Amino acid sequence: HADTAHHQAKNQGLKTLFFNDKIGRQARERFALETALQTAIHNEQLRLYLQPQYDNQCQITGFEALVRWQHPEQGLLLPGRFIPIAEQSGLIIDLERWVLKQALMAQQQMSSPQAHYPISVNISAKHFATEDFIATISELLSETQANPGLLVLEITESLVIENLEAVVEKMDVLTQIGIQFSIDDFGTGYSSLVYLRKLPIAEVKIDRSFIASAPNDAVDAEIVAMIHKMADFLNLRTVAEGVETQEHVNFLSERFPNMLHQGFFYSRPQPIQQILDQLTQQALLSST
Ligand code: C2E
Ligand code: MG
Ligand code: MG
Ligand code: MG
């Protein structure tokens, strides 16, 4: 008996040791990533990717800016790996400033006499809440000479929960210079339809979890229909996120002909240069 007890205690000890070591390793990895991210922002390791959005005629109506990190050892990292770290450490503010500037420069590069495209940029609650958020945006606009009317800021409801009035006030100032707002991932979180009415927004993006199941799930289909109906009534655009299959396209365009589509079915997020090449090619094709 004593032997078994001893054995168990030893096992327990080993487990704890192993567990602690695992936590230690995760903490070290996280810290290392945070330190590296700091350098990455200033050493041109971030990459701007763009994913197009389409209307029901398959015409591009705009793009969403999605950041990637070309890590020197780990390769191209997706935002899921580093955005949470950036948010917790405060690096998100510098990171989003970089994204905003690149997006505004891309907007300029994509503007021609024939066409121009709005670009949507994701803004964290932490960044939006900074005192000089409006000043930052104005500075970037004047530095890049970009058109504020082609800038869409994607926010989430988490921004609003705390202080609706202060948030609306800030949004109003930016709206007055032509910037548009979009609510991202709508349907998750609190998703109060009241937000659609109270916030000065131009667009609602319906979370991809609903789009994924809508064709085969009557309840999710009704949720999409309800959000769309309310948005339509308030003259807001709706964008379906995560349109992945022909089935999604058919279902959505049949029921909601004015809904915009974004997803892998049409295009993955791509580096800016690829987008520019495609646009140039299309302009050449349509002009001959
Ligand atoms: P999001 O803003 O909801 O962006 C859409 C995400 O869905 C992107 O993931 C995009 O690649 C992915 N996606 C697009 N179409 C499809 C599809 O058909 N199927 C599936 N399964 N996914 C699709 P990504 O690029 O990995 O970005 C993830 C999230 O990271 C974004 O979600 C956004 O919340 C955040 N993020 C990206 N860039 C920034 C940024 O500059 N600032 C902040 N704060 N967050 C960012
Ligand atoms: Mg987004
Ligand atoms: Mg989204
Ligand atoms: Mg989403």
Tab-separated table of C-alpha atoms and ligand atoms in Angstrom:
chain	number	residue	atom	x	y	z
A	1	HIS	CA	0.000	0.000	0.000
A	2	ALA	CA	2.669	2.406	1.002
A	3	ASP	CA	4.340	1.583	-2.238
A	4	THR	CA	1.252	2.410	-4.323
A	5	ALA	CA	0.725	5.634	-2.414
A	6	HIS	CA	4.298	6.551	-2.998
A	7	HIS	CA	3.930	5.705	-6.635
A	8	GLN	CA	0.778	7.805	-6.941
A	9	ALA	CA	2.371	10.751	-5.223
A	10	LYS	CA	5.316	10.506	-7.519
A	11	ASN	CA	3.027	10.373	-10.540
A	12	GLN	CA	1.111	13.362	-9.259
A	13	GLY	CA	4.357	15.206	-8.759
A	14	LEU	CA	5.476	14.399	-12.247
A	15	LYS	CA	2.129	15.523	-13.650
A	16	THR	CA	2.347	18.809	-11.823
A	17	LEU	CA	5.881	19.321	-12.952
A	18	PHE	CA	4.904	18.517	-16.510
A	19	PHE	CA	1.862	20.757	-16.338
A	20	ASN	CA	3.815	23.660	-14.871
A	21	ASP	CA	6.438	23.232	-17.500
A	22	LYS	CA	3.777	23.317	-20.197
A	23	ILE	CA	2.360	26.558	-18.808
A	24	GLY	CA	5.857	27.936	-18.518
A	25	ARG	CA	6.572	27.059	-22.108
A	26	GLN	CA	3.339	28.658	-23.321
A	27	ALA	CA	4.067	31.817	-21.371
A	28	ARG	CA	7.588	31.962	-22.780
A	29	GLU	CA	6.317	31.422	-26.325
A	30	ARG	CA	3.750	34.124	-25.864
A	31	PHE	CA	6.297	36.526	-24.475
A	32	ALA	CA	8.692	35.743	-27.300
A	33	LEU	CA	5.924	36.366	-29.840
A	34	GLU	CA	5.040	39.667	-28.192
A	35	THR	CA	8.649	40.846	-28.295
A	36	ALA	CA	8.998	39.719	-31.898
A	37	LEU	CA	5.751	41.444	-32.876
A	38	GLN	CA	7.072	44.707	-31.577
A	39	THR	CA	10.003	44.427	-33.980
A	40	ALA	CA	7.793	43.098	-36.765
A	41	ILE	CA	5.650	46.222	-36.880
A	42	HIS	CA	8.669	48.433	-37.459
A	43	ASN	CA	10.687	46.017	-39.600
A	44	GLU	CA	8.254	45.495	-42.415
A	45	GLN	CA	7.264	41.978	-41.456
A	46	LEU	CA	3.549	42.709	-41.569
A	47	ARG	CA	1.681	42.122	-44.805
A	48	LEU	CA	-1.538	43.676	-46.028
A	49	TYR	CA	-3.912	41.181	-47.586
A	50	LEU	CA	-7.181	42.156	-49.203
A	51	GLN	CA	-10.319	40.093	-49.699
A	52	PRO	CA	-12.875	41.345	-52.236
A	53	GLN	CA	-16.599	41.686	-51.650
A	54	TYR	CA	-19.133	41.128	-54.442
A	55	ASP	CA	-22.654	42.146	-55.370
A	56	ASN	CA	-25.159	39.781	-56.994
A	57	GLN	CA	-23.790	40.668	-60.438
A	58	CYS	CA	-20.402	39.348	-59.326
A	59	GLN	CA	-18.973	42.860	-59.441
A	60	ILE	CA	-16.401	43.814	-56.830
A	61	THR	CA	-17.862	46.407	-54.469
A	62	GLY	CA	-14.924	46.768	-52.076
A	63	PHE	CA	-12.237	45.002	-50.071
A	64	GLU	CA	-11.507	44.059	-46.492
A	65	ALA	CA	-7.955	44.590	-45.219
A	66	LEU	CA	-6.666	41.563	-43.298
A	67	VAL	CA	-3.220	41.621	-41.751
A	68	ARG	CA	-0.667	38.784	-41.868
A	69	TRP	CA	2.736	38.482	-40.246
A	70	GLN	CA	5.649	37.176	-42.244
A	71	HIS	CA	7.523	35.730	-39.288
A	72	PRO	CA	11.242	35.168	-39.992
A	73	GLU	CA	11.192	31.607	-38.594
A	74	GLN	CA	7.561	30.572	-38.438
A	75	GLY	CA	6.429	31.724	-41.870
A	76	LEU	CA	3.204	33.533	-42.666
A	77	LEU	CA	1.100	33.822	-39.518
A	78	LEU	CA	-2.667	34.418	-39.510
A	79	PRO	CA	-4.196	37.105	-37.259
A	80	GLY	CA	-5.619	34.479	-34.898
A	81	ARG	CA	-2.053	33.788	-33.763
A	82	PHE	CA	-1.052	37.353	-32.933
A	83	ILE	CA	-4.031	39.745	-32.767
A	84	PRO	CA	-5.008	38.568	-29.261
A	85	ILE	CA	-1.403	39.105	-28.110
A	86	ALA	CA	-1.365	42.509	-29.787
A	87	GLU	CA	-4.608	43.453	-28.053
A	88	GLN	CA	-3.434	42.391	-24.609
A	89	SER	CA	-0.065	44.097	-24.904
A	90	GLY	CA	-1.322	47.324	-26.437
A	91	LEU	CA	0.715	46.726	-29.607
A	92	ILE	CA	-2.614	46.623	-31.448
A	93	ILE	CA	-2.561	50.410	-31.693
A	94	ASP	CA	0.701	50.536	-33.653
A	95	LEU	CA	-0.329	47.484	-35.642
A	96	GLU	CA	-3.642	48.979	-36.721
A	97	ARG	CA	-2.006	52.260	-37.532
A	98	TRP	CA	0.237	50.333	-39.914
A	99	VAL	CA	-2.747	48.509	-41.425
A	100	LEU	CA	-4.707	51.745	-41.805
A	101	LYS	CA	-1.846	53.461	-43.577
A	102	GLN	CA	-1.262	50.537	-45.934
A	103	ALA	CA	-4.981	50.282	-46.642
A	104	LEU	CA	-5.215	53.988	-47.434
A	105	MET	CA	-2.202	53.741	-49.739
A	106	ALA	CA	-3.749	50.696	-51.422
A	107	GLN	CA	-6.970	52.618	-51.862
A	108	GLN	CA	-5.007	55.282	-53.753
A	109	GLN	CA	-3.273	52.672	-55.908
A	110	MET	CA	-6.584	51.072	-56.789
A	111	SER	CA	-8.272	54.303	-57.769
A	112	SER	CA	-8.503	55.055	-61.452
A	113	PRO	CA	-10.816	57.202	-63.550
A	114	GLN	CA	-12.868	54.044	-64.222
A	115	ALA	CA	-13.200	52.760	-60.707
A	116	HIS	CA	-12.467	53.156	-57.053
A	117	TYR	CA	-13.060	50.782	-54.193
A	118	PRO	CA	-13.810	51.270	-50.539
A	119	ILE	CA	-11.504	49.389	-48.158
A	120	SER	CA	-12.669	48.138	-44.780
A	121	VAL	CA	-10.246	48.042	-41.866
A	122	ASN	CA	-10.821	46.148	-38.605
A	123	ILE	CA	-10.552	48.387	-35.554
A	124	SER	CA	-10.180	46.950	-32.066
A	125	ALA	CA	-12.209	48.355	-29.201
A	126	LYS	CA	-8.950	49.235	-27.458
A	127	HIS	CA	-7.745	51.376	-30.355
A	128	PHE	CA	-11.099	53.053	-30.921
A	129	ALA	CA	-11.226	53.978	-27.242
A	130	THR	CA	-7.920	55.872	-27.325
A	131	GLU	CA	-8.214	59.582	-26.817
A	132	ASP	CA	-6.456	60.456	-30.054
A	133	PHE	CA	-8.251	57.988	-32.309
A	134	ILE	CA	-9.886	60.735	-34.373
A	135	ALA	CA	-6.588	62.616	-34.630
A	136	THR	CA	-4.812	59.437	-35.788
A	137	ILE	CA	-7.349	58.860	-38.538
A	138	SER	CA	-7.200	62.482	-39.701
A	139	GLU	CA	-3.400	62.420	-39.745
A	140	LEU	CA	-3.295	59.235	-41.782
A	141	LEU	CA	-5.836	60.627	-44.220
A	142	SER	CA	-3.832	63.751	-44.820
A	143	GLU	CA	-0.491	61.892	-44.985
A	144	THR	CA	-1.820	59.574	-47.664
A	145	GLN	CA	-4.182	62.023	-49.353
A	146	ALA	CA	-6.719	59.200	-49.385
A	147	ASN	CA	-10.443	59.674	-49.797
A	148	PRO	CA	-12.238	59.372	-46.440
A	149	GLY	CA	-15.367	58.386	-48.355
A	150	LEU	CA	-13.620	55.141	-49.313
A	151	LEU	CA	-12.661	54.179	-45.770
A	152	VAL	CA	-14.883	51.790	-43.837
A	153	LEU	CA	-14.073	51.025	-40.210
A	154	GLU	CA	-15.216	47.611	-38.984
A	155	ILE	CA	-16.080	47.572	-35.317
A	156	THR	CA	-17.662	44.949	-33.100
A	157	GLU	CA	-20.362	45.239	-30.524
A	158	SER	CA	-17.847	44.802	-27.711
A	159	LEU	CA	-16.994	48.444	-28.356
A	160	VAL	CA	-20.434	49.658	-27.515
A	161	ILE	CA	-21.316	47.705	-24.413
A	162	GLU	CA	-19.532	50.097	-22.077
A	163	ASN	CA	-20.498	53.550	-23.116
A	164	LEU	CA	-22.887	53.853	-26.012
A	165	GLU	CA	-23.180	57.630	-25.984
A	166	ALA	CA	-19.447	58.357	-26.022
A	167	VAL	CA	-18.953	55.826	-28.807
A	168	VAL	CA	-21.741	57.328	-30.910
A	169	GLU	CA	-20.296	60.787	-30.418
A	170	LYS	CA	-16.899	59.682	-31.715
A	171	MET	CA	-18.451	57.833	-34.609
A	172	ASP	CA	-20.472	60.912	-35.542
A	173	VAL	CA	-17.327	63.044	-35.839
A	174	LEU	CA	-15.729	60.515	-38.173
A	175	THR	CA	-18.957	60.039	-40.128
A	176	GLN	CA	-19.051	63.765	-40.769
A	177	ILE	CA	-15.744	63.592	-42.628
A	178	GLY	CA	-17.135	60.823	-44.809
A	179	ILE	CA	-15.899	57.686	-43.078
A	180	GLN	CA	-18.322	54.765	-42.904
A	181	PHE	CA	-18.785	52.236	-40.131
A	182	SER	CA	-19.614	48.567	-40.319
A	183	ILE	CA	-20.553	46.165	-37.527
A	184	ASP	CA	-18.464	43.004	-37.866
A	185	ASP	CA	-19.435	39.449	-36.889
A	186	PHE	CA	-23.019	40.499	-36.247
A	187	GLY	CA	-25.153	37.805	-34.672
A	188	THR	CA	-22.520	36.702	-32.194
A	189	GLY	CA	-22.195	38.458	-28.843
A	190	TYR	CA	-25.079	40.657	-27.775
A	191	SER	CA	-26.274	41.462	-31.266
A	192	SER	CA	-28.977	43.748	-30.150
A	193	LEU	CA	-30.981	44.986	-33.112
A	194	VAL	CA	-31.112	48.234	-31.147
A	195	TYR	CA	-27.431	48.785	-32.024
A	196	LEU	CA	-28.355	48.822	-35.685
A	197	ARG	CA	-30.693	51.672	-34.984
A	198	LYS	CA	-28.624	53.640	-32.494
A	199	LEU	CA	-25.195	53.486	-34.099
A	200	PRO	CA	-24.310	55.645	-37.100
A	201	ILE	CA	-23.373	52.660	-39.255
A	202	ALA	CA	-23.635	52.056	-42.979
A	203	GLU	CA	-23.190	48.291	-43.027
A	204	VAL	CA	-23.754	45.065	-41.108
A	205	LYS	CA	-21.601	41.980	-41.618
A	206	ILE	CA	-23.468	38.807	-40.744
A	207	ASP	CA	-21.194	36.361	-38.963
A	208	ARG	CA	-20.057	33.430	-41.015
A	209	SER	CA	-21.392	30.874	-38.522
A	210	PHE	CA	-24.943	31.798	-39.628
A	211	ILE	CA	-24.067	31.822	-43.313
A	212	ALA	CA	-22.502	28.372	-43.009
A	213	SER	CA	-25.663	26.775	-41.661
A	214	ALA	CA	-28.409	28.979	-43.158
A	215	PRO	CA	-29.080	26.804	-46.260
A	216	ASN	CA	-29.791	23.751	-44.071
A	217	ASP	CA	-30.961	25.211	-40.788
A	218	ALA	CA	-34.313	26.993	-40.690
A	219	VAL	CA	-33.541	28.847	-37.454
A	220	ASP	CA	-30.216	30.255	-38.689
A	221	ALA	CA	-31.866	31.135	-41.993
A	222	GLU	CA	-34.501	33.109	-40.097
A	223	ILE	CA	-31.828	34.894	-38.047
A	224	VAL	CA	-30.125	35.977	-41.253
A	225	ALA	CA	-33.489	37.055	-42.681
A	226	MET	CA	-34.308	39.052	-39.570
A	227	ILE	CA	-30.972	40.886	-39.502
A	228	HIS	CA	-31.259	41.563	-43.219
A	229	LYS	CA	-34.798	42.860	-42.927
A	230	MET	CA	-33.904	45.249	-40.132
A	231	ALA	CA	-30.782	46.432	-41.958
A	232	ASP	CA	-32.747	46.975	-45.171
A	233	PHE	CA	-35.378	48.938	-43.320
A	234	LEU	CA	-32.646	51.192	-41.899
A	235	ASN	CA	-30.950	51.525	-45.308
A	236	LEU	CA	-27.834	49.651	-44.222
A	237	ARG	CA	-25.852	47.353	-46.508
A	238	THR	CA	-25.545	43.757	-45.425
A	239	VAL	CA	-22.481	41.655	-46.137
A	240	ALA	CA	-22.541	37.868	-45.775
A	241	GLU	CA	-19.203	36.656	-44.363
A	242	GLY	CA	-17.763	33.253	-45.127
A	243	VAL	CA	-19.565	32.530	-48.393
A	244	GLU	CA	-17.783	29.271	-49.166
A	245	THR	CA	-19.937	27.194	-51.484
A	246	GLN	CA	-22.231	27.399	-54.503
A	247	GLU	CA	-25.014	26.347	-52.139
A	248	HIS	CA	-24.398	29.432	-49.977
A	249	VAL	CA	-24.402	31.664	-53.036
A	250	ASN	CA	-27.636	30.198	-54.401
A	251	PHE	CA	-29.406	30.339	-51.083
A	252	LEU	CA	-28.347	33.914	-50.322
A	253	SER	CA	-28.907	35.430	-53.751
A	254	GLU	CA	-32.349	33.861	-54.030
A	255	ARG	CA	-33.547	35.144	-50.684
A	256	PHE	CA	-31.540	38.351	-50.342
A	257	PRO	CA	-30.688	39.723	-53.791
A	258	ASN	CA	-29.122	42.949	-52.489
A	259	MET	CA	-26.825	41.262	-49.957
A	260	LEU	CA	-23.081	41.544	-50.613
A	261	HIS	CA	-20.918	38.427	-50.481
A	262	GLN	CA	-17.429	37.854	-49.096
A	263	GLY	CA	-15.797	34.453	-48.868
A	264	PHE	CA	-13.552	31.719	-50.153
A	265	PHE	CA	-16.089	30.793	-52.870
A	266	TYR	CA	-15.118	34.023	-54.632
A	267	SER	CA	-11.625	34.697	-53.397
A	268	ARG	CA	-9.252	34.161	-50.506
A	269	PRO	CA	-7.532	37.207	-49.027
A	270	GLN	CA	-4.628	38.048	-51.343
A	271	PRO	CA	-1.543	40.247	-51.252
A	272	ILE	CA	-2.151	43.737	-52.582
A	273	GLN	CA	0.048	43.201	-55.634
A	274	GLN	CA	-2.071	40.273	-56.835
A	275	ILE	CA	-5.214	42.346	-56.461
A	276	LEU	CA	-3.665	45.207	-58.419
A	277	ASP	CA	-2.603	42.824	-61.195
A	278	GLN	CA	-6.108	41.385	-61.439
A	279	LEU	CA	-7.739	44.794	-61.520
A	280	THR	CA	-5.342	45.946	-64.225
A	281	GLN	CA	-6.036	42.830	-66.237
A	282	GLN	CA	-9.788	43.289	-65.929
A	283	ALA	CA	-9.605	46.927	-66.912
A	284	LEU	CA	-7.574	45.919	-69.985
A	285	LEU	CA	-10.090	43.232	-70.858
A	286	SER	CA	-13.096	45.489	-70.544
A	287	SER	CA	-11.494	48.344	-72.496
A	288	THR	CA	-10.734	46.245	-75.579
B	1	C2E	P1	-12.928	39.172	-39.581
B	1	C2E	O1	-12.773	40.635	-39.527
B	1	C2E	O2	-14.280	38.620	-39.322
B	1	C2E	O3	-12.395	38.769	-41.028
B	1	C2E	C1	-12.889	37.715	-41.804
B	1	C2E	C2	-12.083	36.461	-41.576
B	1	C2E	O4	-12.757	35.385	-42.209
B	1	C2E	C3	-10.691	36.491	-42.204
B	1	C2E	O5	-9.837	35.664	-41.423
B	1	C2E	C4	-10.936	35.819	-43.546
B	1	C2E	O6	-9.779	35.250	-44.122
B	1	C2E	C5	-11.903	34.760	-43.127
B	1	C2E	N1	-12.719	34.284	-44.243
B	1	C2E	C6	-13.096	34.955	-45.356
B	1	C2E	N2	-13.865	34.206	-46.153
B	1	C2E	C7	-13.983	33.023	-45.537
B	1	C2E	C8	-14.664	31.791	-45.873
B	1	C2E	O7	-15.315	31.642	-46.905
B	1	C2E	N3	-14.556	30.774	-44.976
B	1	C2E	C9	-13.847	30.881	-43.814
B	1	C2E	N4	-13.772	29.830	-43.013
B	1	C2E	N5	-13.193	32.023	-43.474
B	1	C2E	C10	-13.277	33.079	-44.326
B	1	C2E	P2	-8.380	36.140	-41.000
B	1	C2E	O8	-7.746	36.927	-42.106
B	1	C2E	O9	-7.676	34.942	-40.460
B	1	C2E	O10	-8.681	37.156	-39.836
B	1	C2E	C11	-9.289	36.717	-38.659
B	1	C2E	C12	-9.706	37.883	-37.798
B	1	C2E	O11	-8.566	38.596	-37.353
B	1	C2E	C13	-10.571	38.898	-38.503
B	1	C2E	O12	-11.905	38.445	-38.576
B	1	C2E	C14	-10.387	40.084	-37.606
B	1	C2E	O13	-11.245	39.985	-36.495
B	1	C2E	C15	-8.963	39.913	-37.149
B	1	C2E	N6	-8.096	40.854	-37.890
B	1	C2E	C16	-7.492	40.744	-39.086
B	1	C2E	N7	-6.816	41.874	-39.388
B	1	C2E	C17	-6.984	42.719	-38.340
B	1	C2E	C18	-6.552	44.054	-38.037
B	1	C2E	O14	-5.864	44.749	-38.812
B	1	C2E	N8	-6.965	44.580	-36.829
B	1	C2E	C19	-7.749	43.854	-35.968
B	1	C2E	N9	-8.118	44.410	-34.812
B	1	C2E	N10	-8.178	42.634	-36.231
B	1	C2E	C20	-7.809	42.067	-37.400
B	2	MG	MG	-13.701	42.170	-40.318
B	3	MG	MG	-16.020	39.525	-39.660
B	4	MG	MG	-15.891	36.915	-38.466
